[in-house]
XYZ file of C-alpha atoms in Angstrom:
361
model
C 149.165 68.330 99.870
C 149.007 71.819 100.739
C 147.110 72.359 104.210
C 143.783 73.546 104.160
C 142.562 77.579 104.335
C 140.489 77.201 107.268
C 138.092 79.798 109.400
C 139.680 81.623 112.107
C 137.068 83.822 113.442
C 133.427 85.091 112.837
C 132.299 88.706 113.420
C 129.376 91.079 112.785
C 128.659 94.003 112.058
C 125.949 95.485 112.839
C 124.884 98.928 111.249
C 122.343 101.549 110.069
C 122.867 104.107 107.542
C 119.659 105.313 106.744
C 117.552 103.608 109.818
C 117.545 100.345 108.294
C 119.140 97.560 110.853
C 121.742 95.903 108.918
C 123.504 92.732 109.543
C 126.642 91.379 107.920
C 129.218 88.675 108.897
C 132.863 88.928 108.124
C 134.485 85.423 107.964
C 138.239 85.441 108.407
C 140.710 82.758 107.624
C 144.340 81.427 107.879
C 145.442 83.061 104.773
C 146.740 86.313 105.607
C 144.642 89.213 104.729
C 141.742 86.898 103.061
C 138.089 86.903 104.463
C 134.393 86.740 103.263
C 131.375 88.862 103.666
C 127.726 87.676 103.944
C 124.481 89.523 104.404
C 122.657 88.119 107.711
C 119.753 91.120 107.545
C 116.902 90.504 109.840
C 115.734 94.149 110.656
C 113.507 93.184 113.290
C 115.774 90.506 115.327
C 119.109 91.696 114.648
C 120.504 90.974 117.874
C 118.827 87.828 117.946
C 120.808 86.846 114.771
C 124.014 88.635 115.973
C 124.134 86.555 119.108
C 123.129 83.226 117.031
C 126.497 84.036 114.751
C 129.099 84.547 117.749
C 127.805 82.341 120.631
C 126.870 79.407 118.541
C 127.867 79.395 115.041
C 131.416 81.167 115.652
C 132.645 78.217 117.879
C 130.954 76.025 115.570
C 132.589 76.736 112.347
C 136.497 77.669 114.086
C 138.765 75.555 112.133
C 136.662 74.148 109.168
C 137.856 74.178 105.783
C 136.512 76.899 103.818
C 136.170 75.182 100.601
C 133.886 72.650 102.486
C 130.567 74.964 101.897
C 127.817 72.484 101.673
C 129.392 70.255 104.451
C 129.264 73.282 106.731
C 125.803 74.608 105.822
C 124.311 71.040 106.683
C 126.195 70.610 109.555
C 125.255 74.016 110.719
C 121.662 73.718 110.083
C 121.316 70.274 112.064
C 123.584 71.419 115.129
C 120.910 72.978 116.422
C 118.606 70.461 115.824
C 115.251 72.303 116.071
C 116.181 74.406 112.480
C 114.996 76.953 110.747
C 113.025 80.524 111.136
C 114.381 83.178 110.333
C 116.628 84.173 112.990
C 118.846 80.648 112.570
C 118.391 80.924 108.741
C 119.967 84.258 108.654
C 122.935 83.884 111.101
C 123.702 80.699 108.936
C 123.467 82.831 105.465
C 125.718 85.483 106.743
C 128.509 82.233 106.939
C 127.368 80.751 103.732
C 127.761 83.915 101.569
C 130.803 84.854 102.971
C 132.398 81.474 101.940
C 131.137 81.795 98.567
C 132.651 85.172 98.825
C 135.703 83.241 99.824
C 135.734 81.042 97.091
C 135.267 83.220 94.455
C 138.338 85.282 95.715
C 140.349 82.387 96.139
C 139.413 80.992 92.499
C 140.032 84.770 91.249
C 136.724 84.973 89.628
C 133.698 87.000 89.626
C 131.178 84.638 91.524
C 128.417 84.025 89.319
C 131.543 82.131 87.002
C 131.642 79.431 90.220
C 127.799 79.194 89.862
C 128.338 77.723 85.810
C 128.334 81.121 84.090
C 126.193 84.013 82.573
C 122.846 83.098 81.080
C 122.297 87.399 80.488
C 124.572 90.329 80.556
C 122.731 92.052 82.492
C 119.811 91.887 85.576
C 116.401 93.679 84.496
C 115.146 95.093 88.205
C 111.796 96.600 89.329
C 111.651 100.092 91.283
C 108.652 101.396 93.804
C 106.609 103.960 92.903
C 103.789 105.053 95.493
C 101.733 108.043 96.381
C 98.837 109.620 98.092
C 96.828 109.643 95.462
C 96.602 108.039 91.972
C 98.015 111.216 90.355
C 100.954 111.142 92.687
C 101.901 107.386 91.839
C 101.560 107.879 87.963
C 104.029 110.987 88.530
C 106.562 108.858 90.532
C 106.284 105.805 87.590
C 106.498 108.326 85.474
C 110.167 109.593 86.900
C 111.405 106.062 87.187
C 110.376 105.490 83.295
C 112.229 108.577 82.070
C 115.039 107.125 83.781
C 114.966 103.858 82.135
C 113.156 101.164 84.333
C 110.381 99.372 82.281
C 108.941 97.900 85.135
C 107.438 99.799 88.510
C 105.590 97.978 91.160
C 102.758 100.905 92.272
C 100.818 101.260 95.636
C 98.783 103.982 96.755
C 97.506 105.305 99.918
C 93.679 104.919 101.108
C 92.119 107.991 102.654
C 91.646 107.551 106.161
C 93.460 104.463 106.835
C 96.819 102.484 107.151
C 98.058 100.722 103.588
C 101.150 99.586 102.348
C 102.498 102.443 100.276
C 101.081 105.193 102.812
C 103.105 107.382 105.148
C 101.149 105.649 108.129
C 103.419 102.873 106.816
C 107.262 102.171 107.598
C 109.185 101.241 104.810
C 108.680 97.161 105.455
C 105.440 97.738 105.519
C 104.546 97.644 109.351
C 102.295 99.597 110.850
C 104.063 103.110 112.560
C 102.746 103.389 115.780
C 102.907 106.592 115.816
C 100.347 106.762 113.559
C 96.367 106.724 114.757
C 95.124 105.371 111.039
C 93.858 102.158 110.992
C 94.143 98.736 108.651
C 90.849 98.054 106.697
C 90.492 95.366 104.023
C 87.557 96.507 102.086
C 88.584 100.009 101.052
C 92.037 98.844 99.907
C 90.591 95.617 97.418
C 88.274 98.097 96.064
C 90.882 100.837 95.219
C 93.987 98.409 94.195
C 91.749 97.446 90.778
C 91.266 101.527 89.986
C 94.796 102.788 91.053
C 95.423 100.058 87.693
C 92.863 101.098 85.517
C 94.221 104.901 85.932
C 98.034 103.781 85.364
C 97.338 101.508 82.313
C 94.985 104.161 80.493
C 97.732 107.150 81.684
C 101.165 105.100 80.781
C 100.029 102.666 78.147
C 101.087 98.857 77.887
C 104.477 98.986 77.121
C 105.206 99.679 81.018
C 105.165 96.106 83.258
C 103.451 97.167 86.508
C 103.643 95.462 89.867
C 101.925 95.549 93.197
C 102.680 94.061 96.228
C 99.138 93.004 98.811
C 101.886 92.742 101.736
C 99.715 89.086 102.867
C 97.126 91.688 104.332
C 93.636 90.904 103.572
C 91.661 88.007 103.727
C 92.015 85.370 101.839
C 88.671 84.935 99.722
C 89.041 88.962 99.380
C 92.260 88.344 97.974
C 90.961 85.495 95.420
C 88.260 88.711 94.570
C 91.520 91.274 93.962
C 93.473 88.687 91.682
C 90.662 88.713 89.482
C 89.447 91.847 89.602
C 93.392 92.785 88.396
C 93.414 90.211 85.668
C 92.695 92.734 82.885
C 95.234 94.837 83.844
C 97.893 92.886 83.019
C 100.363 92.773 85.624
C 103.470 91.777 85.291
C 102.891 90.227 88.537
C 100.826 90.327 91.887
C 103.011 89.715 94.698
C 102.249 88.381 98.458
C 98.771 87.899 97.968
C 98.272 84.933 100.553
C 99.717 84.801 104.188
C 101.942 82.431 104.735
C 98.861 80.567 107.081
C 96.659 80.772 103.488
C 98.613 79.176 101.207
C 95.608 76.595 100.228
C 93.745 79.206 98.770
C 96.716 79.324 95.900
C 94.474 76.928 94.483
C 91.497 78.781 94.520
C 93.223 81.824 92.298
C 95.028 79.250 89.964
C 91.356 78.299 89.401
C 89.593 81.619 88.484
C 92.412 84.057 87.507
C 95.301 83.925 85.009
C 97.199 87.101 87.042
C 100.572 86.299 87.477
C 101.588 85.334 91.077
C 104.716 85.960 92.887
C 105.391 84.891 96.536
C 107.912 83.937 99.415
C 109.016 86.956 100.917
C 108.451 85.362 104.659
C 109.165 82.135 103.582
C 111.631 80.110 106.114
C 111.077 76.665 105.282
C 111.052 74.486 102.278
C 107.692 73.133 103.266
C 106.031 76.468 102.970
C 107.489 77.152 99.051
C 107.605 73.613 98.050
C 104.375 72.589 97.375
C 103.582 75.952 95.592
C 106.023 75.501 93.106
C 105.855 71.565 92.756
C 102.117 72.243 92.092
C 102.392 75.042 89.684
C 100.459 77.351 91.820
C 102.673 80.609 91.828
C 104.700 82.094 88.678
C 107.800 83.934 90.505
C 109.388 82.877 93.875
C 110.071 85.879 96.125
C 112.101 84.178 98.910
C 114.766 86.749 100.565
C 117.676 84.556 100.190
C 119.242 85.315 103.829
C 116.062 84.339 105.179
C 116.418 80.663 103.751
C 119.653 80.459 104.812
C 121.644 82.167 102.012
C 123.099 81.162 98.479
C 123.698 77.311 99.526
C 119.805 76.449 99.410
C 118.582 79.694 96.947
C 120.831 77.676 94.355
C 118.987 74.629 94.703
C 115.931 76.237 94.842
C 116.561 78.059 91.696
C 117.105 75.081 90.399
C 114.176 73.252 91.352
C 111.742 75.900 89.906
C 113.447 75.703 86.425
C 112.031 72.353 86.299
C 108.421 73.920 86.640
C 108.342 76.594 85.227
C 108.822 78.936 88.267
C 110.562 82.381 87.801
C 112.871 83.852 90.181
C 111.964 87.954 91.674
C 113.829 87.851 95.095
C 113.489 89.888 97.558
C 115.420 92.922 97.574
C 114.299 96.521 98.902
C 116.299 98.578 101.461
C 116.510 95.621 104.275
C 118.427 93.758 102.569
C 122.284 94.952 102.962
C 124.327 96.113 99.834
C 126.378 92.726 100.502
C 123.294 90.905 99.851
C 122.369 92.563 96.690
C 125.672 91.791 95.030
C 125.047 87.738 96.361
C 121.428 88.359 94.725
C 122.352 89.746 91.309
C 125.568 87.130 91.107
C 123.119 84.410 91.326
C 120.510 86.350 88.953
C 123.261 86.293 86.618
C 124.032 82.759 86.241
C 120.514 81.331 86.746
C 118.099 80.250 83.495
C 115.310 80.773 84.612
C 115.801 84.004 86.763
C 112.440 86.821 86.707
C 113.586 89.797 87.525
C 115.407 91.533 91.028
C 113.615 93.871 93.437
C 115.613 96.784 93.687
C 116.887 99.021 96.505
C 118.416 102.740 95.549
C 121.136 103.063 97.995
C 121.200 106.560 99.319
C 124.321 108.681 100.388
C 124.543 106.969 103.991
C 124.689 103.657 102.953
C 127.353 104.006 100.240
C 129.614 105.460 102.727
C 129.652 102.930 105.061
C 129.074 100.544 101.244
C 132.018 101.120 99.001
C 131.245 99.279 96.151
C 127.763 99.528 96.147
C 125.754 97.565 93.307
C 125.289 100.385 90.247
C 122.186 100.261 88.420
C 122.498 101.845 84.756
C 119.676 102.006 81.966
C-alpha cells in the first residue's frame, strides 16, 4: 500500500485588508507542493486563536493522515478536554477546512462533489442595506435590487442613540467607543415595525426583506417586535434572543408566525440543539468556523433537514474569503440550505484574495 499523505506543518496567517482581523490556516503535507486552507476568523481574539493553532494544535496534528478528517476533528476537540467556545472552535475549523480543502484537491474535484453533489446551480444570497433615515435605506435596497438581489436585510439608525445599522456602530455591530450615543431599547422596537411598513408600501412584495435585532433588547420586548413585524412579511427576523434567552423561543413560536433565524454566537451544540429539535427557529445562522468548521456544520445541516430547519449562515465581512468559498461549497450540496449572508469583497481584500467568491445576478 502506498504510504499515507500526512501533515507536515501548520501556519497562520493573520491579515487585514480593509480593518477586518482575518485568520486563516495553511496546512501543509508530505506531497510536494500540496496544502489546504481553512478560515479560523475570530475578529476579536485572533491571537488567541493564532496561538491555539501553533502551540497546541500544530504539534498535535504533525504526522496524521490527512484523509483521516473526522478522526482528527474528534481527537482534536477532546485533547483539550474542557472544549469548545469560540476561540478552540475556530483554531480547530481553520484545520478541518483545510483538509477538506485537501481532499478535494487530492480527489481532483470541486468540493461540494465530496459532500454527495449539487442540489442547485446556484446560491441565492442576501445583501445589507442601512441608512440614517428610512429614505436612505429604501435608496440603498433600492441599488442592490437594480443590481439583481431579491432579498436585502434593512436596518436603520435611531436619532440620538447607538443601533445596529448606525455609524455609532462598527461593522459587527459593537458599540465604537469613540462614539458618545448611547444603546436604548424602547426607541429602536418602536421604529424597527415603521422602517417595514415604509419599505413594503415603497418596494412592494416581490422584494424578501430581512433584519437582524443583533440579541439587543430584552427579551419580552423582543416577543413585542416579532409580532409587531408579523404583517410585514419578512423573509426572516434574525438574532432576536441572546444566547442567555433562548426560553423565550417559545414564547414567539406561541404568538407570532415571523420567521426566525438564529445562531450567529452559537459555540455549542447545546445552545442550537434544542431550538431546532423543538421546532422553535426556521433558519440556523451558526458561523461555521465558530462551531468548529465544515466537520460538524455537515452534520448539523443534516440534522435540521430532518425538522424542517433552513440553513442562512453567517457570512458578512468577518468571515475570510476562504470561508465563504467553504460556506457556498456546502450551500451547494445541502437540501435543505436557506439562503447565504453575503460579504462584497472590496479592492483590499481581493488583492491579498485571488480567487475571491464572484457573485453574478
Amino acid at each position: 500500500m502506498p504510504r499515507p499523505v500526512t501533515i507536515t506543518d501548520v501556519k497562520t496567517i493573520l491579515t487585514a485588508p480593509n480593518g477586518i482581523r482575518l485568520v486563516v490556516v495553511k496546512v501543509y503535507t508530505s506531497e510536494p507542493g500540496l496544502y489546504g486552507l481553512g478560515c479560523a476568523t475570530f475578529t476579536q481574539r485572533a491571537l488567541a486563536v493564532a496561538t491555539a493553532i501553533e502551540k497546541y494544535l500544530c504539534p498535535f496534528v504533525t504526522g496524521r493522515d490527512v484523509d483521516r478528517i473526522e478522526d482528527i476533528y474528534q481527537a482534536c476537540n477532546l485533547s483539550g478536554y474542557w472544549r469548545s467556545g469560540p476561540v478552540l472552535n475556530n483554531a480547530l475549523s481553520g484545520i478541518d477546512q483545510a483538509l477538506w480543502d485537501i481532499k478535494a484537491k487530492r480527489a481532483g474535484m470541486p468540493l461540494y462533489q465530496l459532500f454527495g453533489g449539487k442540489c442547485r446551480e446556484a446560491v441565492p444570497v442576501y445583501v445589507h442595506a442601512s441608512g440614517e433615515t428610512f429614505g436612505a435605506v429604501e435608496e440603498s435596497a433600492r441599488a442592490y435590487l437594480e443590481q439583481g438581489f431579491r432579498h436585502v436585510r434593512c436596518q436603520v439608525a435611531i436619532p440620538g442613540f447607538s443601533t445596529y445599522g448606525n455609524r455609532s456602530m462598527n461593522s459587527f455591530g459593537a458599540l465604537n467607543l469613540s462614539q458618545t450615543r448611547t444603546w436604548e431599547a424602547t426607541p429602536y422596537v418602536t421604529t424597527a415595525p415603521r422602517l417595514f411598513a415604509h419599505l413594503r408600501q415603497a418596494l412592494g412584495d416581490e422584494v424578501e426583506l430581512l433584519h437582524d435585532v443583533h440579541e439587543r433588547v430584552p427579551a419580552i420586548q423582543a416577543v413585542w417586535l416579532a409580532k409587531a413585524l408579523e404583517e410585514y412579511r419578512l423573509f426572516f427576523l434574525e438574532d432576536l434572543l441572546a444566547p442567555e434567552d433562548l426560553d423565550y423561543f417559545r414564547m414567539v413560536r406561541q404568538q407570532t408566525a415571523t420567521p426566525l433565524a438564529m445562531g450567529e454566537l452559537f459555540v455549542n451544540q447545546a445552545e442550537y440543539v434544542p431550538l431546532i429539535r423543538e421546532r422553535l427557529i426556521d433558519f440556523i445562522r451558526v458561523h461555521i468556523s465558530d462551531i468548529g468548521g465544515l466537520t460538524p456544520a455537515r452534520k448539523l445541516a443534516a440534522f435540521c433537514e430532518f425538522l424542517g430547519v433552513r440553513t442562512a449562515f453567517h457570512g458578512p465581512g468577518d468571515v475570510s474569503p476562504v470561508g465563504h468559498a467553504a460556506n457556498m461549497h456546502l450551500d451547494l450540496a445541502i437540501p435543505n440550505f436557506g439562503i447565504q449572508e453575503l460579504a462584497l469583497f472590496r479592492d483590499e481584500t481581493r488583492e491579498v484574495f485571488p480567487g475571491c467568491p464572484e457573485v453574478h445576478d
